[in-house]
mmCIF file of C-alpha atoms in Angstrom:
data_model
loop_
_atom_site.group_PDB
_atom_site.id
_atom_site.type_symbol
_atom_site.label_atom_id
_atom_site.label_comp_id
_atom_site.label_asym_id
_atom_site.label_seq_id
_atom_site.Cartn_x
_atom_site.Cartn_y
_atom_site.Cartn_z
ATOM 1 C CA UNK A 1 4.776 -2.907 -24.889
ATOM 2 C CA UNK A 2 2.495 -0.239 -23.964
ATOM 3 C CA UNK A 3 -0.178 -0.528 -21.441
ATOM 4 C CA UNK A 4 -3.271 2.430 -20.859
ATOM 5 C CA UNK A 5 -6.190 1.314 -18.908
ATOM 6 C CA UNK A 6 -8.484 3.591 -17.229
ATOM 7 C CA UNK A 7 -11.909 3.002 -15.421
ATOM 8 C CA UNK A 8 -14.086 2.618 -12.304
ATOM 9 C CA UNK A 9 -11.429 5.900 -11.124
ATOM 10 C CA UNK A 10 -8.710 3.807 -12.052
ATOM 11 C CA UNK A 11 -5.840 4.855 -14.033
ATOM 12 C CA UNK A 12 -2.917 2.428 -14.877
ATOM 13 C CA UNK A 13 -0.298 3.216 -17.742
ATOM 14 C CA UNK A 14 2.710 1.607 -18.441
ATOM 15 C CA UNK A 15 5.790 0.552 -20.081
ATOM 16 C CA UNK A 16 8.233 -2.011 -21.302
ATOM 17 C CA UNK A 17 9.984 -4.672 -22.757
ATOM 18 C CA UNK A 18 9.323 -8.667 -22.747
ATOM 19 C CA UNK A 19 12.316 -11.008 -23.043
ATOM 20 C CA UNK A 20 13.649 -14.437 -22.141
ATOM 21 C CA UNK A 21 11.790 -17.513 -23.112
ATOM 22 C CA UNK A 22 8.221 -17.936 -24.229
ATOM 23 C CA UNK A 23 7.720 -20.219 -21.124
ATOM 24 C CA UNK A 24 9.254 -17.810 -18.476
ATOM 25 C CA UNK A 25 9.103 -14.379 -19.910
ATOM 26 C CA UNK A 26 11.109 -11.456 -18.267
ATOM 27 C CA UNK A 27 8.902 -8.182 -18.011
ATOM 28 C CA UNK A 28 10.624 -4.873 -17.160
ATOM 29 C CA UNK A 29 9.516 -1.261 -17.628
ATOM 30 C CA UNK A 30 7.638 1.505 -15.745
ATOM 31 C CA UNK A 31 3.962 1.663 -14.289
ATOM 32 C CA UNK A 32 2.358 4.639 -12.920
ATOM 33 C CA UNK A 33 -1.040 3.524 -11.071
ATOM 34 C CA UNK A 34 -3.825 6.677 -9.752
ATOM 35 C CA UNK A 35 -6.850 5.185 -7.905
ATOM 36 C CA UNK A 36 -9.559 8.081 -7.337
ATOM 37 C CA UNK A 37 -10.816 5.708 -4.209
ATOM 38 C CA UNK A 38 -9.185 3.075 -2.647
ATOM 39 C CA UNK A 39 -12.505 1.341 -1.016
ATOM 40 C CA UNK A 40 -14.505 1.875 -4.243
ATOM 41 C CA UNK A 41 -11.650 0.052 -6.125
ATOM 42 C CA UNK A 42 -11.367 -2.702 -3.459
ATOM 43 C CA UNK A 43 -15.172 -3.298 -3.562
ATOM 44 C CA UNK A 44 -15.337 -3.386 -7.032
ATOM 45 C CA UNK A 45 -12.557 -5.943 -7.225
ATOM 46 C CA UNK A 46 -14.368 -8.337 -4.619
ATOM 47 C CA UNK A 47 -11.215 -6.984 -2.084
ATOM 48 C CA UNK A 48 -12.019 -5.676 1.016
ATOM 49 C CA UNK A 49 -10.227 -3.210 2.373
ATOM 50 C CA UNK A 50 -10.768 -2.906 5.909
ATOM 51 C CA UNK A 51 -10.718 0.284 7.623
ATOM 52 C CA UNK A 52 -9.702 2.246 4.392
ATOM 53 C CA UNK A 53 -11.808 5.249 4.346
ATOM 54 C CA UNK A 54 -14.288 6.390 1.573
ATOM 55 C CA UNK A 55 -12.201 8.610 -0.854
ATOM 56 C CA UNK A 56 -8.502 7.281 0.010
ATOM 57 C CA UNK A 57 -6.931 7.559 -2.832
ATOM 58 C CA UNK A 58 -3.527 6.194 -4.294
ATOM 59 C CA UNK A 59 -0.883 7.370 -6.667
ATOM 60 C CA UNK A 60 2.316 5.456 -7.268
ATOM 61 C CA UNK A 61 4.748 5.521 -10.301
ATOM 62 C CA UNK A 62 7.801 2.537 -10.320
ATOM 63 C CA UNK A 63 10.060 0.871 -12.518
ATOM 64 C CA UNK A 64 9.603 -2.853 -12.304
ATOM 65 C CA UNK A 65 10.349 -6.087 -12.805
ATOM 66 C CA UNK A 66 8.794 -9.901 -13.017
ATOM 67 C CA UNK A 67 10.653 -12.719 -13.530
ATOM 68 C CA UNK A 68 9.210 -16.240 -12.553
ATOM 69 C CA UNK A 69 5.683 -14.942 -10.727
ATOM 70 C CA UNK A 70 7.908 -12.391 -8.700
ATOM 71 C CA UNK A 71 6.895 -8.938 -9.237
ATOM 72 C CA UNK A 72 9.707 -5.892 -7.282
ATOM 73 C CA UNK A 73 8.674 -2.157 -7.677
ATOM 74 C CA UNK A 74 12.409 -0.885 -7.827
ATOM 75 C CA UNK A 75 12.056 3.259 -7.315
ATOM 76 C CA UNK A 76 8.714 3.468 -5.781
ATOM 77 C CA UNK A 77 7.444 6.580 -5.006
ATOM 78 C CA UNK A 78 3.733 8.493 -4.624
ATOM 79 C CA UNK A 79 1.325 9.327 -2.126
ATOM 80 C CA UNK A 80 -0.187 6.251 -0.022
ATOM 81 C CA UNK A 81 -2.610 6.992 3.020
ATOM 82 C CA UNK A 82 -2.376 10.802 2.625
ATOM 83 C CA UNK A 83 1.534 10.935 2.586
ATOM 84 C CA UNK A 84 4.312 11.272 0.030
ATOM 85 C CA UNK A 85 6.195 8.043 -0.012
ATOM 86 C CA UNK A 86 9.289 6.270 -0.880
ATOM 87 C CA UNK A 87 10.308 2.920 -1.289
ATOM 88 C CA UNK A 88 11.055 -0.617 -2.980
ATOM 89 C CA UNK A 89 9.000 -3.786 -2.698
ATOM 90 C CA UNK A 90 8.962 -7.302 -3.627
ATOM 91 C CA UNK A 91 6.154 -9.132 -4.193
ATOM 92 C CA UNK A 92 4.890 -13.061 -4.686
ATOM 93 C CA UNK A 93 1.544 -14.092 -4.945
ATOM 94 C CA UNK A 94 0.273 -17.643 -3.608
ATOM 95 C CA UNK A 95 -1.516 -18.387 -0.491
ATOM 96 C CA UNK A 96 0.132 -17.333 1.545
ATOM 97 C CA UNK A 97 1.471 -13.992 -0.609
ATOM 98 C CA UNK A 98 4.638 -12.790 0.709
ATOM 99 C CA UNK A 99 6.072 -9.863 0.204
ATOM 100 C CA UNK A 100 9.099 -7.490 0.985
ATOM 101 C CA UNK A 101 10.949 -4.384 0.597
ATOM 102 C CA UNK A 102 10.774 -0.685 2.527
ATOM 103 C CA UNK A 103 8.225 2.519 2.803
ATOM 104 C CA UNK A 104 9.135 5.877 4.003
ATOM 105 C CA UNK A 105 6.384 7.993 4.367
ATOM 106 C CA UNK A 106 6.668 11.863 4.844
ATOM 107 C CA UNK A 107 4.103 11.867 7.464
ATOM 108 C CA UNK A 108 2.312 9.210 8.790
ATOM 109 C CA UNK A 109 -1.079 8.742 10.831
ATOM 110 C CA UNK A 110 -0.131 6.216 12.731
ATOM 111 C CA UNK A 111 -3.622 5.348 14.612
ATOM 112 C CA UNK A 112 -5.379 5.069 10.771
ATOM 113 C CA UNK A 113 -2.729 2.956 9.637
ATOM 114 C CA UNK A 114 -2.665 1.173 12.990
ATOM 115 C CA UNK A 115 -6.621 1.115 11.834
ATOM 116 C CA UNK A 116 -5.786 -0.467 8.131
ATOM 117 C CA UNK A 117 -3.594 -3.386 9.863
ATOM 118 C CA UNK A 118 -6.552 -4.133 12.498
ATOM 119 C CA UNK A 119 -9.045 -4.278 10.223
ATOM 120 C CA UNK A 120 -11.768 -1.483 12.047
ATOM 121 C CA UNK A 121 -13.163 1.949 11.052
ATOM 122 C CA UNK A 122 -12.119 4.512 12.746
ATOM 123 C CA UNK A 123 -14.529 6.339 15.068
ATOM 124 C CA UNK A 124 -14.331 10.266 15.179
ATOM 125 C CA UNK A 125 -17.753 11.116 16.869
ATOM 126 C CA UNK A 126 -16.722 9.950 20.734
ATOM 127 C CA UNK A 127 -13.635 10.443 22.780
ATOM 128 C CA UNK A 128 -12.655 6.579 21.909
ATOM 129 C CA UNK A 129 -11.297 6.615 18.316
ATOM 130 C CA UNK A 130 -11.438 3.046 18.349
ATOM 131 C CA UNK A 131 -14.973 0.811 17.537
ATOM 132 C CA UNK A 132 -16.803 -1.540 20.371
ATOM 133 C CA UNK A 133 -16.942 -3.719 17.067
ATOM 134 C CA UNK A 134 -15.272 -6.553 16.767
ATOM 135 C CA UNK A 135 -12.219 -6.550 14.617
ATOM 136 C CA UNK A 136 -12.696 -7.200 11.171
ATOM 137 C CA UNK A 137 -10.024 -8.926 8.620
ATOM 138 C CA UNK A 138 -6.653 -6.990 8.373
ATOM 139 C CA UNK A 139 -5.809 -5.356 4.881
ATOM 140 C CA UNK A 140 -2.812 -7.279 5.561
ATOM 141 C CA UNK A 141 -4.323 -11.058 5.960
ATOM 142 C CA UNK A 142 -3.071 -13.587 3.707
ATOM 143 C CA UNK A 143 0.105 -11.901 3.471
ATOM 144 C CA UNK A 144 3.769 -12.995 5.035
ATOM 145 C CA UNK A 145 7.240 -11.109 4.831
ATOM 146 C CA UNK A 146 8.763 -8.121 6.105
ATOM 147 C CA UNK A 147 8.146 -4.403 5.946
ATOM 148 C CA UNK A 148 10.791 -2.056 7.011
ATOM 149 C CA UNK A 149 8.356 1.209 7.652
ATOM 150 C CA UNK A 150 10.146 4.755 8.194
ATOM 151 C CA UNK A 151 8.116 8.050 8.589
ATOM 152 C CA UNK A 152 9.796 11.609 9.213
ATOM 153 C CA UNK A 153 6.592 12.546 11.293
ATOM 154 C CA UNK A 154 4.320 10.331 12.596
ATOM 155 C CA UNK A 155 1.465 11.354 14.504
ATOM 156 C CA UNK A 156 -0.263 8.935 17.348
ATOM 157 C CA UNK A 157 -3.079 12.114 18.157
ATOM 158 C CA UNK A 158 -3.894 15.559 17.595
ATOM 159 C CA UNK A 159 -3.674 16.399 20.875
ATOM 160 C CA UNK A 160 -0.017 14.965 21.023
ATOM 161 C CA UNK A 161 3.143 16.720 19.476
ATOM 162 C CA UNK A 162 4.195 14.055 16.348
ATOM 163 C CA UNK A 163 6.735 12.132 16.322
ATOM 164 C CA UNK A 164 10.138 12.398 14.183
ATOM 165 C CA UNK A 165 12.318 9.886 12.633
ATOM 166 C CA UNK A 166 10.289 7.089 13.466
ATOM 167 C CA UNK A 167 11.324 3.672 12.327
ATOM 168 C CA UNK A 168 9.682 0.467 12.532
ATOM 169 C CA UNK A 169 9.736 -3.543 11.362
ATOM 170 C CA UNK A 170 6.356 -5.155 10.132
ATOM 171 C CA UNK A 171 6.877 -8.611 10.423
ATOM 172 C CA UNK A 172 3.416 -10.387 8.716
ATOM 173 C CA UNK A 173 2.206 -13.889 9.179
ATOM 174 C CA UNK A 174 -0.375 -15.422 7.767
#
């Protein structure tokens, strides 16, 4: 199969082979996803992404595979929240989702992505970065599983030297 959608600054292309059974197909191949704006696309989609700023874009390309609802992005790599990335990731929908796997980022802004998981803007006007608003719903809610997150730099201000070699565990719960 061969997949080409673009639209709404979404590209997605892809592709791959179909086997097993008619009732619980096997799907493996190779997807390469650009989104001009990560809000926009969100919005559009009725999904709210929380504290993503206008004009965040992403670009990923990964084999994959999906076998019984199960979908794992084997060689993942792009650019996610700025930063060159690396990785592999498992995921399965339901309520709760769950998913899995590992991201290493080049560099990482660690108060934005702190911002992403806590569901706020981020101020830039004041000397507090952080809103008097109340918190709004994580980009992560309705998600369990385990995120091992690595950066090579990861910076907590601009007024502090970054970090190197970071490493870290993100445990989500529902």
């Amino acid at each position: 199969w061969t997949l080409a959608f673009e639209g709404g600054g979404v590209n997605l292309e892809g592709t791959g082979r179909i086997t097993g059974a008619m009732g619980a197909p096997a799907i493996d191949g190779r997807l390469a996803l650009h989104i001009d704006d990560l809000k926009r696309a969100g919005d559009m989609l009725g999904v709210p992404f929380e504290g993503v700023g206008v004009g965040e874009s992403v670009q990923i390309e990964s084999g994959f595979r999906t076998r019984g609802g199960r979908l794992v992005l084997d060689d993942l790599t792009g650019v996610l929240l700025g930063s060159p990335i690396v990785g592999a990731v498992s995921f399965r929908p339901g309520a709760p989702a769950h998913v899995e796997g590992r991201l290493a980022f080049e560099k990482l802004d660690a108060v934005y992505f702190g911002s992403l998981l806590a569901g706020i803007e981020l101020k830039t006007s004041s000397k507090s970065i952080w809103t008097s608003e109340v918190f709004g719903p994580s980009s992560t809610g309705g998600l369990t599983g385990v995120l091992a997150l690595a950066a090579k730099s990861a910076s907590l201000s601009p007024d502090l030297p970054p970090l190197t070699d970071v490493k870290a565990t993100l445990s989500l719960e529902a």
